[in-house]
Coordinates of C-alpha atoms and ligand atoms in Angstrom, one line a residue:
X2 CA 67.5 -113.6 -191.7
X3 CA 65.4 -111.0 -189.8
X4 CA 65.1 -111.5 -186.2
X5 CA 61.4 -112.5 -185.6
X6 CA 61.6 -111.3 -182.0
X7 CA 62.4 -107.8 -183.1
X8 CA 59.1 -107.7 -185.0
X9 CA 57.2 -109.2 -182.1
X10 CA 58.6 -106.5 -179.7
X11 CA 57.2 -103.5 -181.7
X12 CA 54.5 -102.3 -179.4
X13 CA 51.0 -102.3 -180.9
X14 CA 49.6 -98.8 -181.5
X15 CA 47.7 -97.4 -178.5
X16 CA 44.1 -97.4 -179.5
X17 CA 42.5 -93.9 -179.4
X18 CA 40.2 -93.5 -176.4
X19 CA 36.6 -93.2 -177.6
X20 CA 33.2 -93.6 -176.1
X21 CA 33.4 -97.2 -177.5
X22 CA 36.7 -98.1 -175.9
X23 CA 35.4 -96.6 -172.6
X24 CA 32.3 -98.7 -172.8
X25 CA 34.2 -101.8 -173.6
X26 CA 36.5 -101.5 -170.5
X27 CA 34.1 -103.4 -168.5
X28 CA 33.8 -106.1 -171.2
X29 CA 37.6 -106.6 -171.1
X30 CA 37.7 -106.6 -167.3
X31 CA 35.0 -109.3 -167.0
X32 CA 36.5 -111.3 -169.9
X33 CA 39.8 -111.3 -168.1
X34 CA 38.2 -112.3 -164.8
X35 CA 36.4 -115.3 -166.3
X36 CA 39.1 -116.2 -168.9
X37 CA 36.7 -115.8 -171.8
X38 CA 37.6 -118.0 -174.7
X39 CA 39.9 -116.0 -176.9
X40 CA 37.9 -116.5 -180.1
X41 CA 34.6 -115.6 -178.4
X42 CA 36.4 -112.4 -177.2
X43 CA 37.4 -111.5 -180.7
X44 CA 33.9 -112.1 -181.9
X45 CA 32.5 -109.8 -179.3
X46 CA 35.0 -107.0 -179.1
X47 CA 33.9 -105.5 -182.4
X48 CA 30.4 -105.5 -184.0
X49 CA 29.4 -107.9 -186.8
X50 CA 28.4 -105.1 -189.1
X51 CA 28.6 -101.3 -189.1
X52 CA 26.3 -99.6 -191.5
X53 CA 26.5 -95.9 -192.3
X54 CA 24.3 -94.4 -194.9
X55 CA 22.8 -91.0 -195.8
X56 CA 19.2 -89.9 -196.2
X57 CA 17.9 -86.8 -197.9
X58 CA 14.7 -84.9 -197.6
X59 CA 13.0 -81.7 -198.8
X60 CA 12.3 -79.5 -195.8
X61 CA 9.2 -77.3 -195.5
X62 CA 9.1 -73.6 -195.6
X63 CA 9.8 -71.9 -192.2
X64 CA 9.0 -68.7 -190.5
X65 CA 12.1 -67.6 -188.6
X66 CA 11.7 -64.9 -185.9
X67 CA 13.6 -61.6 -186.3
X68 CA 15.6 -60.2 -183.5
X69 CA 13.8 -57.2 -181.9
X70 CA 16.2 -54.6 -183.5
X71 CA 15.7 -56.1 -187.0
X72 CA 11.9 -56.4 -186.4
X73 CA 11.7 -52.6 -185.8
X74 CA 12.3 -52.0 -189.5
X75 CA 9.0 -53.6 -190.1
X76 CA 7.1 -51.6 -187.5
X77 CA 4.6 -50.3 -190.1
X78 CA 4.0 -53.7 -191.9
X79 CA 0.3 -54.6 -191.5
X80 CA -0.2 -57.8 -189.5
X81 CA -1.1 -61.0 -191.3
X82 CA -4.1 -62.7 -189.8
X83 CA -4.1 -66.4 -190.5
X84 CA -7.4 -68.0 -191.3
X85 CA -6.0 -71.4 -190.5
X86 CA -3.5 -71.1 -187.7
X87 CA -3.2 -74.9 -187.5
X88 CA -1.1 -74.6 -190.6
X89 CA 1.7 -73.1 -188.5
X90 CA 3.6 -75.6 -186.5
X91 CA 5.7 -74.2 -183.6
X92 CA 9.2 -75.8 -183.2
X93 CA 11.3 -75.9 -180.1
X94 CA 13.9 -73.5 -181.6
X95 CA 11.3 -70.7 -182.0
X96 CA 10.8 -71.2 -185.7
X97 CA 7.5 -72.1 -187.3
X98 CA 6.9 -74.7 -190.0
X99 CA 4.7 -72.9 -192.6
X100 CA 2.4 -75.3 -194.2
X101 CA 0.8 -73.9 -197.4
X102 CA -2.7 -74.2 -196.0
X103 CA -1.8 -71.7 -193.3
X104 CA -2.0 -68.8 -195.8
X105 CA -5.0 -70.0 -197.7
X106 CA -7.9 -67.5 -197.5
X107 CA -5.9 -65.1 -195.3
X108 CA -5.0 -61.5 -195.9
X109 CA -1.3 -61.7 -196.2
X110 CA 1.1 -58.7 -196.1
X111 CA 4.7 -59.6 -197.1
X112 CA 7.5 -57.2 -197.5
X113 CA 10.9 -58.3 -198.6
X114 CA 10.1 -61.8 -197.6
X115 CA 8.9 -60.8 -194.1
X116 CA 5.6 -60.9 -192.4
X117 CA 4.1 -59.8 -189.1
X118 CA 1.8 -62.3 -187.3
X119 CA -1.2 -60.8 -185.7
X120 CA -0.3 -62.7 -182.5
X121 CA 3.0 -60.7 -182.5
X122 CA 6.5 -61.0 -183.9
X123 CA 8.0 -60.3 -187.3
X124 CA 9.2 -63.4 -189.2
X125 CA 11.4 -64.0 -192.2
X126 CA 10.0 -66.5 -194.7
X127 CA 12.7 -69.1 -195.4
X128 CA 12.0 -71.5 -198.3
X129 CA 12.4 -75.2 -197.5
X130 CA 15.7 -76.6 -198.7
X131 CA 16.8 -80.1 -199.3
X132 CA 18.9 -81.6 -196.5
X133 CA 21.1 -84.7 -196.0
X134 CA 21.3 -86.6 -192.7
X135 CA 23.8 -89.2 -191.6
X136 CA 22.2 -92.5 -190.5
X137 CA 23.6 -95.6 -188.7
X138 CA 22.8 -99.2 -187.9
X139 CA 25.3 -101.2 -185.9
X140 CA 24.6 -104.9 -185.6
X141 CA 26.8 -106.1 -182.8
X142 CA 26.2 -109.8 -182.3
X143 CA 23.5 -112.4 -183.1
X144 CA 24.9 -115.5 -181.3
X145 CA 21.7 -115.7 -179.2
X146 CA 19.1 -114.5 -181.7
X147 CA 18.2 -111.6 -184.1
X148 CA 19.9 -108.3 -183.6
X149 CA 17.8 -106.0 -181.4
X150 CA 18.2 -102.4 -180.4
X151 CA 16.7 -98.9 -180.4
X152 CA 16.7 -96.1 -183.0
X153 CA 18.0 -92.8 -181.6
X154 CA 17.3 -89.4 -183.2
X155 CA 19.8 -87.1 -181.7
X156 CA 22.3 -84.4 -182.9
X157 CA 25.1 -85.9 -180.9
X158 CA 25.5 -89.4 -182.2
X159 CA 28.5 -91.2 -183.8
X160 CA 29.6 -94.6 -185.1
X161 CA 31.5 -95.1 -181.8
X162 CA 28.4 -94.3 -179.7
X163 CA 26.2 -96.7 -181.7
X164 CA 28.9 -99.4 -181.4
X165 CA 28.9 -98.9 -177.7
X166 CA 25.1 -98.9 -177.5
X167 CA 24.8 -102.0 -179.8
X168 CA 27.2 -103.9 -177.7
X169 CA 25.3 -103.0 -174.5
X170 CA 22.2 -104.5 -176.2
X171 CA 24.1 -107.8 -176.6
X172 CA 24.9 -107.8 -172.9
X173 CA 21.4 -106.8 -171.9
X174 CA 19.5 -109.3 -173.9
X175 CA 21.8 -112.1 -172.5
X176 CA 21.3 -110.8 -169.0
X177 CA 17.5 -110.9 -169.2
X178 CA 17.5 -114.2 -171.0
X179 CA 15.7 -113.2 -174.1
X180 CA 16.7 -114.8 -177.4
X181 CA 18.1 -111.7 -179.1
X182 CA 21.5 -110.2 -179.9
X183 CA 22.4 -106.5 -179.9
X184 CA 22.1 -103.6 -182.3
X185 CA 21.6 -99.9 -182.3
X186 CA 21.2 -97.1 -184.8
X187 CA 19.5 -93.9 -185.7
X188 CA 19.9 -90.5 -187.3
X189 CA 22.1 -87.5 -186.5
X190 CA 19.3 -85.0 -186.1
X191 CA 17.8 -82.8 -183.4
X192 CA 14.2 -83.9 -183.9
X193 CA 12.8 -80.9 -182.0
X194 CA 13.9 -78.6 -184.9
X195 CA 11.8 -80.4 -187.4
X196 CA 8.0 -80.5 -188.0
X197 CA 5.8 -83.6 -187.7
X198 CA 5.6 -84.1 -191.5
X199 CA 9.3 -83.6 -191.9
X200 CA 10.0 -86.3 -189.2
X201 CA 7.6 -88.6 -191.0
X202 CA 9.4 -88.1 -194.4
X203 CA 12.8 -88.5 -192.8
X204 CA 11.7 -91.7 -191.0
X205 CA 10.2 -93.2 -194.1
X206 CA 13.3 -92.5 -196.1
X207 CA 15.4 -94.0 -193.3
X208 CA 13.5 -97.2 -193.4
X209 CA 13.6 -97.2 -197.2
X210 CA 17.4 -97.5 -196.9
X211 CA 17.4 -99.7 -193.8
X212 CA 14.9 -102.2 -195.1
X213 CA 17.5 -104.5 -196.8
X214 CA 19.4 -104.8 -193.6
X215 CA 16.7 -105.7 -191.1
X216 CA 13.6 -107.9 -190.6
X217 CA 11.5 -109.5 -187.9
X218 CA 13.9 -112.5 -187.8
X219 CA 17.0 -110.5 -188.6
X220 CA 17.2 -107.2 -186.7
X221 CA 14.4 -105.5 -184.8
X222 CA 14.5 -101.8 -184.0
X223 CA 12.7 -100.1 -181.1
X224 CA 12.4 -96.6 -179.7
X225 CA 15.2 -94.8 -177.9
X226 CA 16.1 -91.2 -177.3
X227 CA 14.2 -88.9 -179.6
X228 CA 11.9 -91.6 -181.1
X229 CA 8.5 -93.0 -179.9
X230 CA 5.6 -95.3 -180.8
X231 CA 4.6 -92.9 -183.6
X232 CA 8.0 -93.3 -185.3
X233 CA 7.8 -97.1 -184.8
X234 CA 4.4 -97.1 -186.6
X235 CA 6.0 -95.2 -189.5
X236 CA 8.9 -97.6 -189.7
X237 CA 6.5 -100.5 -189.7
X238 CA 4.4 -99.0 -192.5
X239 CA 7.4 -98.3 -194.7
X240 CA 8.9 -101.8 -194.1
X241 CA 5.7 -103.6 -194.8
X242 CA 4.1 -101.4 -197.5
X243 CA 2.7 -103.4 -200.3
X244 CA 4.0 -106.8 -198.9
X245 CA 1.7 -109.7 -199.5
X246 CA 1.8 -111.1 -196.0
X247 CA 2.1 -107.8 -194.2
X248 CA 0.5 -109.1 -191.0
X249 CA 3.5 -111.5 -190.5
X250 CA 5.9 -108.6 -190.5
X251 CA 4.5 -106.7 -187.5
X252 CA 7.4 -107.9 -185.3
X253 CA 9.9 -105.9 -187.4
X254 CA 9.8 -103.1 -184.9
X255 CA 8.8 -103.1 -181.2
X256 CA 7.6 -100.3 -179.1
X257 CA 4.6 -99.8 -181.4
X258 CA 1.3 -98.2 -180.2
X259 CA -0.8 -101.0 -178.7
X260 CA -3.5 -100.3 -181.3
X261 CA -1.2 -101.5 -184.0
X262 CA 0.4 -104.5 -182.3
X263 CA 2.4 -102.9 -179.5
X264 CA 2.4 -104.5 -176.1
X265 CA 0.5 -103.4 -173.0
X266 CA 3.1 -102.2 -170.6
X267 CA 5.8 -101.4 -173.1
X268 CA 5.8 -97.6 -172.7
X269 CA 6.5 -97.8 -169.0
X270 CA 8.6 -101.0 -169.2
X271 CA 12.1 -99.5 -168.9
X272 CA 11.1 -97.4 -166.0
X273 CA 9.2 -100.2 -164.4
X274 CA 12.2 -102.5 -164.8
X275 CA 14.4 -99.9 -163.0
X276 CA 11.8 -99.7 -160.3
X277 CA 11.7 -103.5 -159.9
X278 CA 15.5 -103.7 -159.3
X279 CA 15.3 -100.8 -156.8
X280 CA 12.4 -102.5 -155.0
X281 CA 14.4 -105.8 -154.8
X282 CA 17.5 -103.9 -153.6
X283 CA 15.6 -102.5 -150.7
X284 CA 13.6 -105.7 -150.0
X285 CA 16.9 -107.6 -149.6
X286 CA 18.0 -105.1 -147.0
X287 CA 14.8 -105.6 -145.1
X288 CA 13.4 -102.2 -146.0
X289 CA 11.3 -100.7 -148.8
X290 CA 11.1 -97.9 -151.3
X291 CA 8.5 -96.2 -149.1
X292 CA 9.9 -93.0 -147.6
X293 CA 13.1 -93.0 -149.7
X294 CA 14.3 -89.9 -151.4
X295 CA 15.5 -89.8 -155.0
X296 CA 17.0 -87.7 -157.7
X297 CA 16.4 -88.1 -161.5
X298 CA 18.5 -86.9 -164.4
X299 CA 16.4 -87.0 -167.6
X300 CA 12.6 -86.8 -167.6
X301 CA 11.7 -88.5 -170.8
X302 CA 10.3 -92.0 -171.2
X303 CA 12.6 -93.7 -168.7
X304 CA 13.0 -90.9 -166.1
X305 CA 9.3 -89.9 -165.9
X306 CA 8.1 -93.4 -165.7
X307 CA 10.5 -94.6 -163.0
X308 CA 9.7 -91.4 -161.1
X309 CA 6.0 -92.0 -161.4
X310 CA 6.3 -95.6 -160.2
X311 CA 8.6 -94.8 -157.3
X312 CA 6.3 -91.9 -156.3
X313 CA 3.4 -94.3 -156.3
X314 CA 5.3 -96.6 -154.0
X315 CA 5.8 -93.7 -151.5
X316 CA 9.2 -92.4 -152.4
X317 CA 9.9 -88.7 -152.6
X318 CA 11.4 -87.1 -155.7
X319 CA 13.6 -84.2 -154.6
X320 CA 15.2 -82.9 -157.9
X321 CA 15.2 -83.4 -161.6
X322 CA 17.6 -82.3 -164.3
X323 CA 17.0 -82.4 -168.0
X324 CA 18.5 -80.9 -171.1
X325 CA 16.9 -77.5 -170.3
X326 CA 17.5 -77.1 -166.6
X327 CA 17.2 -78.4 -163.1
X328 CA 14.4 -78.2 -160.5
X329 CA 14.3 -78.9 -156.7
X330 CA 11.8 -79.2 -154.0
X331 CA 13.0 -80.5 -150.6
X332 CA 9.4 -81.4 -149.6
X333 CA 9.1 -83.7 -152.7
X334 CA 8.0 -82.9 -156.2
X335 CA 4.4 -83.7 -157.2
X336 CA 5.4 -86.3 -159.9
X337 CA 1.9 -86.6 -161.7
X338 CA 1.7 -82.8 -161.8
X339 CA 5.3 -82.6 -163.2
X340 CA 4.4 -85.2 -165.9
X341 CA 1.3 -83.2 -167.0
X342 CA 3.5 -80.1 -167.1
X343 CA 6.1 -81.8 -169.3
X344 CA 3.6 -83.4 -171.6
X345 CA 1.5 -80.2 -172.1
X346 CA 1.6 -79.5 -175.9
X347 CA 2.5 -75.9 -175.1
X348 CA 5.8 -77.2 -173.5
X349 CA 7.6 -77.5 -176.8
X350 CA 10.9 -78.6 -175.2
X351 CA 9.1 -81.2 -173.1
X352 CA 11.2 -79.9 -170.2
X353 CA 10.7 -79.8 -166.4
X354 CA 12.2 -76.3 -166.5
X355 CA 9.8 -73.7 -165.2
X356 CA 7.6 -76.2 -163.3
X357 CA 5.8 -74.1 -160.7
X358 CA 6.0 -76.7 -158.0
X359 CA 9.7 -76.5 -157.5
X360 CA 12.6 -74.0 -157.5
X361 CA 15.3 -73.7 -160.1
X362 CA 18.8 -74.8 -159.2
X363 CA 22.1 -75.3 -161.1
X364 CA 22.8 -78.6 -162.8
X365 CA 25.9 -79.1 -160.7
X366 CA 23.9 -78.7 -157.5
X367 CA 21.7 -81.7 -158.4
X368 CA 24.6 -84.0 -157.8
X369 CA 25.3 -82.6 -154.3
X370 CA 21.8 -83.1 -152.9
X371 CA 21.6 -85.6 -150.1
X372 CA 19.2 -88.4 -151.1
X373 CA 18.8 -92.2 -150.9
X374 CA 19.3 -92.8 -154.6
X375 CA 20.1 -91.2 -157.9
X376 CA 18.6 -92.4 -161.2
X377 CA 20.6 -91.2 -164.3
X378 CA 18.0 -91.5 -167.1
X379 CA 19.4 -89.1 -169.7
X380 CA 22.4 -89.6 -171.9
X381 CA 25.8 -91.4 -171.5
X382 CA 28.9 -90.1 -169.7
X383 CA 27.0 -87.7 -167.4
X384 CA 28.4 -89.1 -164.1
X385 CA 32.0 -88.0 -164.4
X386 CA 34.8 -88.5 -161.8
X387 CA 34.3 -85.0 -160.5
X388 CA 30.6 -85.7 -159.9
X389 CA 31.2 -89.1 -158.5
X390 CA 33.3 -87.5 -155.7
X391 CA 30.5 -85.1 -154.8
X392 CA 27.6 -87.5 -154.8
X393 CA 25.6 -87.8 -151.5
X394 CA 23.5 -90.8 -152.4
X395 CA 23.8 -94.4 -151.2
X396 CA 22.6 -96.0 -154.5
X397 CA 22.8 -95.3 -158.2
X398 CA 20.3 -97.1 -160.4
X399 CA 21.4 -96.6 -164.0
X400 CA 18.3 -95.9 -166.1
X401 CA 20.4 -94.5 -169.0
X402 CA 22.8 -96.4 -171.1
X403 CA 26.4 -95.8 -170.0
X404 CA 25.8 -92.9 -167.7
X405 CA 29.0 -93.4 -165.7
X406 CA 32.5 -92.9 -167.0
X407 CA 35.1 -95.5 -166.2
X408 CA 36.9 -93.1 -163.9
X409 CA 33.7 -92.3 -162.0
X410 CA 33.0 -96.0 -161.8
X411 CA 36.2 -96.5 -159.7
X412 CA 35.3 -93.7 -157.4
X413 CA 31.8 -95.0 -156.9
X414 CA 33.3 -98.4 -155.9
X415 CA 35.9 -96.8 -153.6
X416 CA 33.2 -94.6 -152.0
X417 CA 31.0 -97.8 -151.4
X418 CA 28.1 -96.3 -153.3
X419 CA 25.9 -99.2 -154.3
X420 CA 25.2 -99.6 -158.0
X421 CA 22.5 -101.3 -160.1
X422 CA 24.3 -101.3 -163.5
X423 CA 22.6 -100.2 -166.7
X424 CA 22.7 -103.5 -168.4
X425 CA 20.3 -105.0 -165.9
X426 CA 18.6 -101.8 -164.6
X427 CA 17.2 -100.6 -167.9
X428 CA 16.7 -104.0 -169.5
X429 CA 12.9 -103.9 -168.9
X430 CA 12.3 -102.1 -172.2
X431 CA 13.9 -104.8 -174.3
X432 CA 12.3 -107.5 -172.2
X433 CA 8.8 -106.2 -173.0
X434 CA 9.9 -105.6 -176.6
X435 CA 10.5 -109.4 -176.7
X436 CA 7.0 -110.0 -175.3
X437 CA 5.7 -107.7 -178.0
X438 CA 7.6 -109.7 -180.6
X439 CA 6.1 -113.0 -179.4
X440 CA 2.6 -111.5 -179.2
X441 CA 3.0 -110.3 -182.9
X442 CA 4.3 -113.8 -183.9
X443 CA 1.4 -115.5 -182.2
X444 CA -1.1 -112.8 -183.0
X445 CA -2.0 -112.5 -179.3
X446 CA -2.5 -109.6 -177.0
X447 CA -1.5 -110.0 -173.3
X448 CA -2.9 -108.0 -170.5
X449 CA -0.8 -105.4 -168.8
X450 CA -0.9 -107.4 -165.5
X451 CA 0.5 -110.4 -167.3
X452 CA 3.2 -108.4 -169.0
X453 CA 4.2 -106.8 -165.7
X454 CA 4.2 -110.1 -163.8
X455 CA 6.5 -111.7 -166.4
X456 CA 8.7 -108.6 -166.4
X457 CA 9.0 -108.6 -162.6
X458 CA 10.0 -112.2 -162.6
X459 CA 12.6 -111.7 -165.4
X460 CA 14.1 -108.6 -163.8
X461 CA 14.3 -109.7 -160.2
X462 CA 15.5 -113.3 -161.0
X463 CA 18.4 -112.0 -163.0
X464 CA 19.2 -109.1 -160.7
X465 CA 19.4 -111.7 -157.9
X466 CA 21.8 -113.8 -160.0
X467 CA 24.0 -110.8 -160.5
X468 CA 24.0 -110.0 -156.8
X469 CA 25.0 -113.6 -156.0
X470 CA 27.8 -113.4 -158.6
X471 CA 29.0 -110.2 -157.0
X472 CA 29.0 -111.7 -153.5
X473 CA 30.1 -115.1 -154.7
X474 CA 27.1 -116.9 -153.1
X475 CA 26.2 -119.6 -155.5
X476 CA 22.7 -120.9 -154.7
X477 CA 19.4 -122.1 -156.0
X478 CA 16.1 -120.7 -154.9
X479 CA 12.6 -121.0 -156.3
X480 CA 13.2 -117.9 -158.3
X481 CA 16.8 -118.1 -159.5
X482 CA 19.9 -120.3 -159.8
X483 CA 23.2 -118.6 -159.7
X484 CA 25.4 -121.7 -159.3
X485 CA 26.5 -121.8 -162.9
X486 CA 27.6 -118.2 -162.9
X487 CA 29.5 -117.5 -159.6
X488 CA 33.2 -117.5 -160.2
X489 CA 34.7 -118.4 -156.8
X490 CA 35.5 -114.8 -155.7
X491 CA 33.7 -111.6 -155.1
X492 CA 33.5 -108.9 -157.9
X493 CA 31.8 -105.5 -158.1
X494 CA 28.3 -105.3 -159.4
X495 CA 29.1 -104.0 -162.9
X496 CA 31.6 -106.8 -163.4
X497 CA 29.1 -109.3 -162.1
X498 CA 26.4 -108.2 -164.6
X499 CA 28.9 -108.5 -167.4
X500 CA 30.0 -111.9 -166.2
X501 CA 26.4 -113.1 -166.4
X502 CA 26.1 -111.8 -170.0
X503 CA 29.4 -113.2 -171.2
X504 CA 28.8 -116.7 -169.7
X505 CA 25.4 -116.9 -171.4
X506 CA 26.8 -115.7 -174.8
X507 CA 29.9 -117.9 -174.5
X508 CA 27.7 -121.0 -174.0
X509 CA 26.3 -120.5 -177.5
X510 CA 29.8 -120.5 -179.0
X511 CA 30.9 -123.4 -176.9
X512 CA 27.8 -125.6 -177.6
X513 CA 27.0 -124.5 -181.1
X514 CA 30.5 -123.8 -182.4
X515 CA 31.4 -121.3 -185.0
X516 CA 30.1 -121.1 -188.6
X517 CA 33.0 -121.4 -191.0
Ligands
LIG625 P1 13.8 -89.5 -174.0 O1 14.2 -88.9 -175.3 O2 12.4 -89.9 -173.8 O3 14.3 -88.6 -172.8 C1 15.6 -88.1 -172.6 C2 15.7 -87.2 -171.5 O4 17.0 -86.8 -171.2 C3 14.9 -85.9 -171.7 O5 14.3 -85.5 -170.5 C4 16.0 -84.9 -172.0 O6 15.7 -83.5 -171.7 C5 17.1 -85.4 -171.1 N1 18.5 -85.0 -171.6 C6 19.0 -85.0 -172.8 N2 20.2 -84.4 -172.8 C7 20.5 -84.1 -171.6 C8 21.6 -83.5 -170.9 N3 22.7 -83.2 -171.6 N4 21.5 -83.3 -169.6 C9 20.4 -83.7 -168.9 N5 19.3 -84.2 -169.4 C10 19.4 -84.4 -170.8 O7 14.8 -90.8 -173.9 P2 14.5 -92.1 -173.0 O8 13.9 -93.1 -173.9 O9 13.9 -91.8 -171.7 O10 16.0 -92.6 -172.8 C11 16.8 -92.1 -171.7 C12 18.0 -93.0 -171.5 O11 17.6 -94.3 -171.2 C13 19.0 -93.2 -172.7 O12 20.3 -93.3 -172.3 C14 18.5 -94.4 -173.4 O13 19.5 -95.0 -174.2 C15 18.1 -95.3 -172.2 N6 17.2 -96.3 -172.4 C16 15.9 -96.1 -172.9 C17 15.1 -97.2 -173.1 C18 13.7 -97.0 -173.5 O14 12.9 -98.0 -173.6 N7 13.2 -95.8 -173.9 C19 15.5 -98.5 -172.8 C20 16.8 -98.7 -172.3 C21 17.6 -97.6 -172.1

């Protein structure tokens, strides 16, 4: 008879380290600390569903610039003067989308598939081809309500990344006490290399395939990196097209334009939520944001809005890094001017790079600038161990999802740099998405002041509970009650935030039980 023990002693295979296993380290740490019920742990450590699908589209014709030495061959080619230059759409990679209407009524000179634009430059005409894109939707958990999470359009995405981001949504929705679960998805694409009409076609096709998997009571997407209210409008249109009771479906996506059922305050909500946490952090220390200096990585929706709000509170932005470069001004960057610069339609890469009110520096130098706080608001994994050792800030407020690697996290704790972890810091966006969803359900429109007041309460109340868990100070005040969540010993802030999430989710399994 085989010895059972022998089988038992075979070590389990070591799981490969991925962005998902990294992200889940904190889940396991907090689950160990609170002794999370084993079955709840199994339910939460992998997503409910992982959907991968493919979408195809027919791209438009392009004009691709020739390198100067190749262009010389066409020195004698007469210039083509376009009657309707609006038909040419510039892309961030230097190409143009050539819409048919651009050439209508123009005197066109083409040689060997090349033309010279009267504005300068020789271009090769590349006919639009059909292309396939990989798309994802990960639905992590719905114990507390419908799956909820953003849609990311980015060239560096993967199933593991979306699993990590979907799980983060489960923690986040629990932390800010909104009745949703967690999901995330998107398309592997660099949206800046595609024209407006191409993005529209890709988005519609994406929803065509996604439609059977989601719904206003099932799974509710929202904007994330590379998507915006326009994309949400397209997703809504495609989801609801031709439906009899279309008006009842408006809550299928959040982050819509306010003219079509979006909420006042949603665009700035994530940045505002980060700012509320920072404000409360300083208030508790008996000081304020006024006069503090800060650094921002990423100047998109989250980074630019948090910078604008802190600037309006009297803080000084010293440096910004984004995908294209890094800028610095020791006297403080004029944030409204920087936002105008980034949003100028001529700034195709939407980058801070080249802003005249600051000097260029290297990305690595950003992390060595002495400042009161750093706000990572770009992508995940940017604060590595090496960077964590060099930081000269006292506080990190994580606007981005998962910006700090597990190794960096340990160094930040050892160096006593304070932390407002992502799952509370950037939960303002999903909180106002919830308000949008309620407004859609009730067919109401709340004022921005009302939205911001509720958001402030939601953020600060739960941030205070997390702080109490971390310090092991169970108490009840007018605003919050941390007695149920403190665990009898002190823990670091990241663990405290996860404990709050896990205790709230676990209660659903304990009180409702498991479906069989
Ligand atoms: P966005 O697309 O509006 O902006 C992203 C910014 O990051 C851009 O400035 C871009 O240049 C910069 N960036 C990209 N790659 C970079 C790199 N390698 N190095 C430096 N900068 C880089 O995206 P967003 O909506 O502002 O989201 C930013 C982060 O916040 C993401 O991690 C996202 O998941 C998280 N987040 C967003 C929301 C929301 O409501 N938008 C909510 C919660 C969390």
